[in-house]
Coordinates of C-alpha atoms in Angstrom, one line a residue:
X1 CA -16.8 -2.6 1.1
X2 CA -19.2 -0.4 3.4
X3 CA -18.9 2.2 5.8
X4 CA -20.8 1.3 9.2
X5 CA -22.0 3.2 12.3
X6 CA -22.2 1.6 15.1
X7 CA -23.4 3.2 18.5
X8 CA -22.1 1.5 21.2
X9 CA -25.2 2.7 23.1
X10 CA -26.9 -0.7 21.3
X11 CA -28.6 1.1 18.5
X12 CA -28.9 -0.9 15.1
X13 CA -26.0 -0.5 12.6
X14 CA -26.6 2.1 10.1
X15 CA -25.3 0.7 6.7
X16 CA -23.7 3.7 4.1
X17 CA -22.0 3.6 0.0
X18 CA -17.8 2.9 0.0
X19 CA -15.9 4.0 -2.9
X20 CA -13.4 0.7 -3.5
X21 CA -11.6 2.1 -6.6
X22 CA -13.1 2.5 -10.2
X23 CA -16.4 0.8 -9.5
X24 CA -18.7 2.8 -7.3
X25 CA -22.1 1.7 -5.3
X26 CA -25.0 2.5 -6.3
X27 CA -25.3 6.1 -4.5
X28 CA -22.5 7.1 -6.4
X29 CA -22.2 8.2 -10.3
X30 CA -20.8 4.9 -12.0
X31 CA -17.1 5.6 -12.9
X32 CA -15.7 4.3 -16.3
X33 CA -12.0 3.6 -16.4
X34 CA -11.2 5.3 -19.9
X35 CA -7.8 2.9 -19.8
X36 CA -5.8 4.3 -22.9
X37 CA -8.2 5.3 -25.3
X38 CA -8.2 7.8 -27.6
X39 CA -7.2 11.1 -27.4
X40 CA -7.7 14.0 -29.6
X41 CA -5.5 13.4 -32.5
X42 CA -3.1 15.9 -33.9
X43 CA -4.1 17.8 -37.1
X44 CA -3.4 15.4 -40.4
X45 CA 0.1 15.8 -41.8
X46 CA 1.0 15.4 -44.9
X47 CA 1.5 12.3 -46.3
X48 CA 5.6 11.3 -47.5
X49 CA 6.2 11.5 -50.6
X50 CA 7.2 8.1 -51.1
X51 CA 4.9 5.9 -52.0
X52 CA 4.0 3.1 -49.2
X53 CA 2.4 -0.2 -49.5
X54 CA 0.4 0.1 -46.5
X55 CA -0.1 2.2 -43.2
X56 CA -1.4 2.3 -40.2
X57 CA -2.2 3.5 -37.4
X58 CA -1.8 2.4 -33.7
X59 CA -3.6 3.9 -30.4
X60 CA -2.2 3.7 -26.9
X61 CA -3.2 0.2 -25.3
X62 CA -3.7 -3.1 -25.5
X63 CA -5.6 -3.8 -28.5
X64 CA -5.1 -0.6 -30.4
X65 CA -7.7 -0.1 -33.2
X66 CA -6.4 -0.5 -36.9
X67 CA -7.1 1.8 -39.8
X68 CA -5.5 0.5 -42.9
X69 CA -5.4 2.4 -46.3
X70 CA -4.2 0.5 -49.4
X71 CA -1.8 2.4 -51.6
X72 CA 0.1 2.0 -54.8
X73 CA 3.4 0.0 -54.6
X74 CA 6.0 2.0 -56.3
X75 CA 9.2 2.1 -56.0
X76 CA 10.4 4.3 -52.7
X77 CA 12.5 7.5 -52.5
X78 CA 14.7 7.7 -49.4
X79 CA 13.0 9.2 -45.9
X80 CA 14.5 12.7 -46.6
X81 CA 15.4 14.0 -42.6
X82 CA 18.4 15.8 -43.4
X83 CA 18.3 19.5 -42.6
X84 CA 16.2 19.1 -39.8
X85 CA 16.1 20.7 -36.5
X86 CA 17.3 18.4 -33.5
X87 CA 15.0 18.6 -30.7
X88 CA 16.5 18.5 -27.1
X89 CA 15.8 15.5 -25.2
X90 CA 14.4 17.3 -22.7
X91 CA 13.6 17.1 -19.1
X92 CA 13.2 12.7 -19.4
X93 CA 16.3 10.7 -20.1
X94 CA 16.7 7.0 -21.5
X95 CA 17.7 4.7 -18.8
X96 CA 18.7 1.5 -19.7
X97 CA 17.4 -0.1 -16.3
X98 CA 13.5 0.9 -17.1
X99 CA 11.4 -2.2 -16.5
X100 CA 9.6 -2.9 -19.8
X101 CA 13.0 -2.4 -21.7
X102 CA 14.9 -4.7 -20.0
X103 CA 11.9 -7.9 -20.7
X104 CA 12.4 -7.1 -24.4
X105 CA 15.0 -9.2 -26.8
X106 CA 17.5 -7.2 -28.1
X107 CA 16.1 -6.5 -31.4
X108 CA 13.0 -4.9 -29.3
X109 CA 15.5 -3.1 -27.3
X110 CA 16.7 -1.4 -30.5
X111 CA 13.3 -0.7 -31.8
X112 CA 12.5 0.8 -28.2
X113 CA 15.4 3.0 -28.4
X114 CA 14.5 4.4 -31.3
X115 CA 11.0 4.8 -30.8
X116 CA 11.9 6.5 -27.5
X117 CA 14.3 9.1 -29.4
X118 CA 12.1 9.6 -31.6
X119 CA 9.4 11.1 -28.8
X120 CA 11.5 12.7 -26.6
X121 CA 13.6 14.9 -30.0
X122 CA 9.5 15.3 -30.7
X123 CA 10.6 14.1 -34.4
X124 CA 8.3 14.1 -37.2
X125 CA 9.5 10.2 -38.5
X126 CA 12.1 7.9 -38.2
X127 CA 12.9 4.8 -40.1
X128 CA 13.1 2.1 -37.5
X129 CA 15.5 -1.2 -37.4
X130 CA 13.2 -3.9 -38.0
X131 CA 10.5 -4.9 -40.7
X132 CA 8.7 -6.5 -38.5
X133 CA 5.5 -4.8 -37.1
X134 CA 5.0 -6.9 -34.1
X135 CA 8.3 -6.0 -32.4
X136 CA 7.8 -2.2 -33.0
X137 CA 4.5 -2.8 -31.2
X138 CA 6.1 -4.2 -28.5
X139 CA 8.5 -2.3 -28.0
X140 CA 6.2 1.0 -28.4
X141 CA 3.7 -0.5 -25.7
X142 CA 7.0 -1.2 -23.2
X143 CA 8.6 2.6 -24.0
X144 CA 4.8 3.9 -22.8
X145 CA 5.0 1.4 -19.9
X146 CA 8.3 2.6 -18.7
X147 CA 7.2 6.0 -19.9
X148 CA 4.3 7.6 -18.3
X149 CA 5.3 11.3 -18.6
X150 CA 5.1 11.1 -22.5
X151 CA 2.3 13.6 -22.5
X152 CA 2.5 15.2 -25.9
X153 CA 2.3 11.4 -27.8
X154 CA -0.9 9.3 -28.5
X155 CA -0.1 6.4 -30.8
X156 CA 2.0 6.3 -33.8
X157 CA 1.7 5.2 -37.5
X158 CA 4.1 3.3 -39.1
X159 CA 4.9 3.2 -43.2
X160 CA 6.2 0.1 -44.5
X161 CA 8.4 0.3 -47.9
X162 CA 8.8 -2.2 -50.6
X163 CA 10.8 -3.1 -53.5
X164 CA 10.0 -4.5 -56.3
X165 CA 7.3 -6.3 -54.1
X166 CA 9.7 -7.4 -51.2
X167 CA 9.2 -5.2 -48.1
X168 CA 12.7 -2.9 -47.5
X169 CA 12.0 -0.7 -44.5
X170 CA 9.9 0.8 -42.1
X171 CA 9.2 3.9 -40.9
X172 CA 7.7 5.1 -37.0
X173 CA 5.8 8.3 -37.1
X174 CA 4.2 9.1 -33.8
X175 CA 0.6 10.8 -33.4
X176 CA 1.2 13.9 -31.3
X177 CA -1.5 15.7 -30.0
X178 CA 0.6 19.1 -29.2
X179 CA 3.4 20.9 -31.4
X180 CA 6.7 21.1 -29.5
X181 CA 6.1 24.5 -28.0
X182 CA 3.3 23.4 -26.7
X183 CA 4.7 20.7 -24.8
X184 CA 7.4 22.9 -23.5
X185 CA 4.5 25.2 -22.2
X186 CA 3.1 22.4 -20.4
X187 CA 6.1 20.6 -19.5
X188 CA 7.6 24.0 -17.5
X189 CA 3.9 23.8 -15.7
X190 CA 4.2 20.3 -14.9
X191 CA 7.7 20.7 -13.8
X192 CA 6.0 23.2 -11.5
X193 CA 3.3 21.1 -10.0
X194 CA 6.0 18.6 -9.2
X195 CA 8.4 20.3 -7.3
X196 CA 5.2 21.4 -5.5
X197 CA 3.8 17.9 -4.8
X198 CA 7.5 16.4 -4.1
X199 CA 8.0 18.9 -1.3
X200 CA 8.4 17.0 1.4
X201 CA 10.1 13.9 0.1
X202 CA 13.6 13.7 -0.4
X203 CA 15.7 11.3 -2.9
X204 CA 18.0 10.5 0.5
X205 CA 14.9 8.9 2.2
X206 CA 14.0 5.1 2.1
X207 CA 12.2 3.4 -0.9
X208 CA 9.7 2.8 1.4
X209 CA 8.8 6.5 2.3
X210 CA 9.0 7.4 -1.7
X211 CA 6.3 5.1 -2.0
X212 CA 4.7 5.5 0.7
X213 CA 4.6 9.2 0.1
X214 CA 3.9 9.3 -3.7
X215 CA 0.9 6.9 -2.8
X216 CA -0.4 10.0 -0.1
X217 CA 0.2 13.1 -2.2
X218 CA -1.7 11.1 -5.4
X219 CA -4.7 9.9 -3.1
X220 CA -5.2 13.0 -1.3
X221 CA -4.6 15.5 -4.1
X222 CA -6.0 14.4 -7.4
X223 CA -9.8 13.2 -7.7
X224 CA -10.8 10.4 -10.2
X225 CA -12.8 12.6 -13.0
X226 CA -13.6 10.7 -16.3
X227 CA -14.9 14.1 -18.0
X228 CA -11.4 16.2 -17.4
X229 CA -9.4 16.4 -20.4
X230 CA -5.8 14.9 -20.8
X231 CA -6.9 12.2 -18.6
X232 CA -5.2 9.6 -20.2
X233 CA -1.7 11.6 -19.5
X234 CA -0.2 13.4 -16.9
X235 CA -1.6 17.2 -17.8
X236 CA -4.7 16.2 -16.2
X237 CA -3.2 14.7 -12.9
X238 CA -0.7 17.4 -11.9
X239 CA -2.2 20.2 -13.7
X240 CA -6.2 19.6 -13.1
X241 CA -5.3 17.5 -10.2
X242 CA -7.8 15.5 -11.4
X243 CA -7.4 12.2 -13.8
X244 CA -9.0 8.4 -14.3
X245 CA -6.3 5.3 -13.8
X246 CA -4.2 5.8 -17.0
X247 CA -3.1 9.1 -15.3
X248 CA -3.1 8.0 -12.0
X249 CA -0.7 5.3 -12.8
X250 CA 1.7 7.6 -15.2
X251 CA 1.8 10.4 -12.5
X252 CA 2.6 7.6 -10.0
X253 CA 5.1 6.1 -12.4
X254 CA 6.3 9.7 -13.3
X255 CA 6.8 10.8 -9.6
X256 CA 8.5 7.6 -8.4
X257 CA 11.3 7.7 -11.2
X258 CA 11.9 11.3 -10.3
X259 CA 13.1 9.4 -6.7
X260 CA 15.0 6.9 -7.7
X261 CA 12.5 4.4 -7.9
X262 CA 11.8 2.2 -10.4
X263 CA 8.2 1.7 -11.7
X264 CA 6.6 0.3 -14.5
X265 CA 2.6 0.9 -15.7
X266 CA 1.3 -2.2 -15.7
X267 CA -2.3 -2.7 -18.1
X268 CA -5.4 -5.2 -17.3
X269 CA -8.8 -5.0 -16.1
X270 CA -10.5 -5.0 -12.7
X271 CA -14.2 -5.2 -11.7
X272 CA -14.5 -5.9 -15.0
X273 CA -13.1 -2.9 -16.8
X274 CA -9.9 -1.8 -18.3
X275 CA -7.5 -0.6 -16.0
X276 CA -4.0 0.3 -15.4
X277 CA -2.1 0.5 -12.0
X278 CA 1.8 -0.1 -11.6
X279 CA 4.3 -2.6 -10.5
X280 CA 7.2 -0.6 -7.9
X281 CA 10.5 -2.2 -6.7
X282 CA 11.0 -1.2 -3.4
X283 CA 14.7 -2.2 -1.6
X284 CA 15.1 -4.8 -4.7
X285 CA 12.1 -6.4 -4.4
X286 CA 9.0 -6.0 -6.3
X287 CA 5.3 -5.1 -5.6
X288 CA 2.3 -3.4 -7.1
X289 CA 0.7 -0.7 -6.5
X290 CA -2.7 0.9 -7.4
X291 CA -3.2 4.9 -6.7
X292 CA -6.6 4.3 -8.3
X293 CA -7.9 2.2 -5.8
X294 CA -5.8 4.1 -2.9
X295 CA -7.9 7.3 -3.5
X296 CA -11.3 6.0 -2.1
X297 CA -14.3 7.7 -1.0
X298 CA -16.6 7.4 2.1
X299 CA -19.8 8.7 3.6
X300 CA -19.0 10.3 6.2
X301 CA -21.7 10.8 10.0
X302 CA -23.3 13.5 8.3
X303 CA -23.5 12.1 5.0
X304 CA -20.8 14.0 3.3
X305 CA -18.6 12.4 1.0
X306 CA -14.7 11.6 2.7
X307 CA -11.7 11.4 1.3
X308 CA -9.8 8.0 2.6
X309 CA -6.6 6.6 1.8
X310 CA -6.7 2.8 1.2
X311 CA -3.8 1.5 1.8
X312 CA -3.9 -2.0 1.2
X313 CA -3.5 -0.7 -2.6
X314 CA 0.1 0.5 -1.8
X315 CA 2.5 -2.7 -1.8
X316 CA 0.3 -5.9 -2.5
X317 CA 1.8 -9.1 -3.9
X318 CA 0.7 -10.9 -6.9
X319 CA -1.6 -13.1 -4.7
X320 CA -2.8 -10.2 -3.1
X321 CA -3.6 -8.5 -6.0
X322 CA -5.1 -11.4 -8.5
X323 CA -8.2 -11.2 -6.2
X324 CA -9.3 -8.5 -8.1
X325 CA -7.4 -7.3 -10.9
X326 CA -6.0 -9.5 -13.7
X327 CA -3.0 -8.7 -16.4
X328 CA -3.0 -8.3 -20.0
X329 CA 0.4 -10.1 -20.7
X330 CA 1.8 -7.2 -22.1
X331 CA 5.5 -8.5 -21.2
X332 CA 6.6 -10.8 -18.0
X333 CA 5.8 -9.7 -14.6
X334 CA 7.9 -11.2 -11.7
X335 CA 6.0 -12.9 -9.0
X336 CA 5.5 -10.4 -6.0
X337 CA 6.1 -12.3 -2.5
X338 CA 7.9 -10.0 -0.3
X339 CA 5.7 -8.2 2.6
X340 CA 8.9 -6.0 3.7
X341 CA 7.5 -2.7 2.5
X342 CA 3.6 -3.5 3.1
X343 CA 2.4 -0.6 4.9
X344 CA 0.6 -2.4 7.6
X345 CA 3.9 -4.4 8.0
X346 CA 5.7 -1.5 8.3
X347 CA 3.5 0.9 10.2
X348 CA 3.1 -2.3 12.9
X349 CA -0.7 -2.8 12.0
X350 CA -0.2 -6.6 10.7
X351 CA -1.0 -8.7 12.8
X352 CA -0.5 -13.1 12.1
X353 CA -2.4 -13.7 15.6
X354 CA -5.3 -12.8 17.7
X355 CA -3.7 -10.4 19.9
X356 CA -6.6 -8.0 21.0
X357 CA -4.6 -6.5 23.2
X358 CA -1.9 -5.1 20.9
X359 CA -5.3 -3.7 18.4
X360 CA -6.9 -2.1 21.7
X361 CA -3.2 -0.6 22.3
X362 CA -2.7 1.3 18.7
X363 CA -6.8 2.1 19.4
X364 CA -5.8 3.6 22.5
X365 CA -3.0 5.6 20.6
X366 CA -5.0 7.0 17.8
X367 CA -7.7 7.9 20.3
X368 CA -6.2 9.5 22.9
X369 CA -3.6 11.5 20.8
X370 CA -7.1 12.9 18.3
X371 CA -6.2 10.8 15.6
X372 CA -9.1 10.3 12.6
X373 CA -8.0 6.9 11.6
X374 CA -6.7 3.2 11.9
X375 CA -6.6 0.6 9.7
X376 CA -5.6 -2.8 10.9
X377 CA -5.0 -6.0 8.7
X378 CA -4.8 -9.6 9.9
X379 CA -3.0 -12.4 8.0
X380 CA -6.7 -14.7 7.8
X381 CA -10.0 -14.4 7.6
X382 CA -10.7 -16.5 11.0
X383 CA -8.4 -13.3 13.3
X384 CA -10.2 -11.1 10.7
X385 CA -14.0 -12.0 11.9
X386 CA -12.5 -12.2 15.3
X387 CA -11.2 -9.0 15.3
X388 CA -14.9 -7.3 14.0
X389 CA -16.7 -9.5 16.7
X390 CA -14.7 -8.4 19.9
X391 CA -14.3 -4.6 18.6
X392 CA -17.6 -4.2 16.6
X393 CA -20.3 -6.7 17.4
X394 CA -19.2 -7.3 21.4
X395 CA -18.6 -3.4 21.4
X396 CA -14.6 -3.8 23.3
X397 CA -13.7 -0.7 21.6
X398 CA -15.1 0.8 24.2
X399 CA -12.3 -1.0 26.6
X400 CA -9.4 1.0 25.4
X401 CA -11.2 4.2 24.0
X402 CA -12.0 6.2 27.3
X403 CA -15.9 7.8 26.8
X404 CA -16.4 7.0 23.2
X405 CA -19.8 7.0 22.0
X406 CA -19.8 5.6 18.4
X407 CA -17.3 4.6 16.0
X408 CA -17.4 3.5 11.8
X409 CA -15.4 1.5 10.5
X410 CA -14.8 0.2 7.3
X411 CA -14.9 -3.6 6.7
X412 CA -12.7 -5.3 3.6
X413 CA -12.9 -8.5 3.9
X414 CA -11.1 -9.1 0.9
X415 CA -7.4 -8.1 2.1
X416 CA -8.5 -8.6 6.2
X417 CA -8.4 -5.2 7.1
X418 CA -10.7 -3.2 9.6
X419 CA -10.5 -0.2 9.6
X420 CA -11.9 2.2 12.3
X421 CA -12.6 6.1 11.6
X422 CA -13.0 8.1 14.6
X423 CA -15.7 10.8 14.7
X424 CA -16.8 13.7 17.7
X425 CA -20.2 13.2 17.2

C-alpha cells in the first residue's frame, strides 16, 4: 500500500513508503514479528525430589522447542504440596465461556482448569489429571489463547512419574519469569494504565463501540517496537506503550474481556512471518481482528512519519482475512461472514455501487467540517478503480472540496478501500 500526492494543479504524482502492518517498505527499518518466543526464563529451581522418567520443557507458541533430560526411573515419592501458601486468584477470573476452553473435549477442559489455577494461585507445581502430554499441551496453548494478561508465565515443564515402568502421573510446573510480588507490583501498574486507557468507554455501550474503541486507544497509543522488553506480554503494551503482535493481541484480548467482550488470540503467520492477531464476537457473531496491522504508519507532505488507523483490520471475515494471514490450527475457528459490525458498514463508508455522489457527499463533510481523514471501501475491485479514476486520476475531488489544492490518499487495493488524508499545504 502507498501513500500518494496528487496536485490537482496537474503535477505528476509523487509516490512515498506505507507501513501495512508487520512488514515495512524499504524506507523503513524491517520489523520482525517476535510471535511467542522466548522470554527471559526464571532462575532454575530445584529439581523434586522424586525421581522422574523424563522432563521437559515447553515455550509459549506453536511449535515450542523441546529440551529433554533422561533421568533414572525409580520408584516416586508423592508431590509433597501440603503446607503451602494459597495464592489469591487475583485480579483474572476463570470463565467458563472463554473461547479456546469451550473447543476443548472435556478431559482438556479439566487439564485447562488446572493449568489455569495453577497460574493465576502463581503455584510452584501441580499434578495434573491426565498422562497424556498432548492434551496438557492443548489445553496450555488454549488457557494462553483465552488468557492474554498472564504476564508473569512463559512456558511450563511437565514431570512424568512411573511405576515399576508404567507411567502413573504427571506433574505441570510453569516457567515464571517474576516471583509473586513482582507480579503484584506490576499488576497494580497495569491495573493503572488500564483504567487510564479504558476512560472513555463504558461496559453499558455497544459491542460495537468496545471494539471499535479498544481498536483506537491500541493503534494510537502503543508503537510496534521489537527491541522493548516484555514484548511478548502485556508489561510492554500498557506499561512501555510499546509491544510487537503477541502483545498487541493479549492487550487487545486483555482490554476487550474487561468489557464484556469475548476474544480469543488467535496464532499464524502473515507476510510470511509468525504472527498473532485475535478473533472478537461482536452482538453474537464473530470476526477478527488485527491491532497490529491497525496501527500503521505513513509519510506524511513533509516527509514525517504519521500515525494512521487502518481500519479494515478492525472486524474482517475469514475471507477477508485469508488474503493475507493464514492460521496455525491451534483449535477450530468458526467461519466469519457477518459484515454487521464492519466499521465502514457501520460508519456508512461501504458502499456495493458506484454512487459518486454519496463519496463526494461524506468528502464534502470531512472537508468542510477540518476533518484529517476518510477512508472509503467498496464491495469490488471494478467500483474500487472507479472510485480512484473519478476522485484521483479525473481530479472530481475537486467537485465537492471547495478550493482544495492537493490531496493523498492511500490506495489498498487489497480490501477496496481509498482512503483520502487531507493536508493545508
Amino acid at each position: 500500500m502507498k501513500l500518494h500526492k496528487a496536485a490537482l494543479a496537474g503535477a505528476a504524482i509523487l509516490l512515498m513508503s506505507f507501513q501495512a502492518g508487520c512488514a515495512l517498505t524499504e524506507q523503513y527499518e524491517v520489523l520482525k514479528t517476535e510471535f511467542l518466543g522466548k522470554a527471559e526464563d526464571a532462575k532454575p529451581k530445584p529439581k523434586p525430589k522424586a525421581k522422574q522418567k523424563q522432563k521437559q520443557a515447553r515455550e509459549n507458541g506453536l511449535s515450542p522447542e523441546t529440551e529433554q533430560e533422561a533421568l533414572e526411573t525409580e520408584e516416586p515419592s508423592s508431590v509433597q504440596q501440603d503446607g503451602e501458601e494459597q495464592k489469591p486468584l487475583g485480579d483474572q477470573e476463570i470463565h467458563a465461556e472463554d473461547y479456546a476452553f469451550l473447543t476443548l473435549t472435556q478431559e482438556e477442559q479439566t487439564v485447562y482448569q488446572e493449568v489455569l489455577k495453577t497460574a493465576l494461585e502463581h503455584t510452584e507445581n501441580t499434578e495434573v489429571s491426565t498422562l497424556d502430554t498432548e492434551v496438557l499441551e492443548r489445553a496450555y496453548r488454549a488457557v494462553c489463547a483465552d488468557y492474554g494478561g498472564l504476564f508473569w508465565m512463559s512456558g511450563y515443564v511437565y514431570t512424568q512419574y512411573t511405576r515399576g515402568g508404567e507411567l502413573t502421573g504427571m506433574e505441570f510446573t510453569p516457567k515464571y519469569i517474576m516471583d509473586y510480588e513482582e507480579r503484584q507490583r506490576f499488576q497494580q501498574q497495569i491495573d493503572g494504565s488500564v483504567e487510564e486507557l479504558l476512560a472513555g468507554i463504558s461496559i453499558t455501550d455497544t459491542d460495537y463501540e468496545k471494539a471499535k474503541y479498544v481498536f483506537e486507544i491500541l493503534a494510537q497509543n502503543v508503537d510496534y517496537d521489537s527491541s522493548v522488553e516484555h514484548n511478548q506480554n502485556i508489561i510492554s503494551a500498557f506499561l512501555n506503550r510499546a509491544t510487537v503482535c503477541q502483545g498487541y493481541a493479549s492487550a487487545a484480548q486483555y482490554l476487550l474481556k474487561q468489557l464484556g467482550i469475548q476474544s480469543v488470540i488467535v496464532t499464524g503467520r502473515a507476510n510470511g512471518e509468525s504472527h498473532a492477531w485475535n478473533l472478537i464476537c461482536l452482538d453474537g457473531a464473530y470476526y477478527y481482528m488485527d491491532t497490529t496491522w491497525g496501527n500503521s504508519r505513513y509519510l506524511d507532505h513533509s516527509s514525517q512519519s504519521g500515525k494512521h488507523v487502518n481500519y479494515s483490520y478492525m472486524a474482517m471475515t475469514t475471507e477477508e482475512i485469508e488474503r493475507t494471514h493464514t492460521f496455525d490450527n491451534s483449535f477450530p475457528l468458526p467461519v466469519c461472514s457477518s459484515m454487521a459490525c464492519n466499521y465502514f458498514v457501520r460508519e456508512n463508508r461501504y458502499f456495493t455501487d458506484w454512487n459518486p455522489q454519496a463519496v463526494g457527499t461524506l468528502l464534502a463533510e470531512v472537508w468542510n467540517g477540518g476533518g484529517e481523514e476518510l477512508a472509503v471501501k467498496f464491495s469490488s475491485q471494478d467500483i474500487y478503480r472507479m472510485a480512484m479514476d473519478y476522485f484521483i486520476t479525473e481530479q472530481h475531488i475537486s467537485d465537492y472540496c471547495e478550493n482544495i489544492s492537493s490531496i493523498y490518499y492511500l490506495e489498498d487495493e487489497e480490501r477496496y478501500v481509498l482512503t483520502f488524508h487531507f493536508s493545508s499545504s
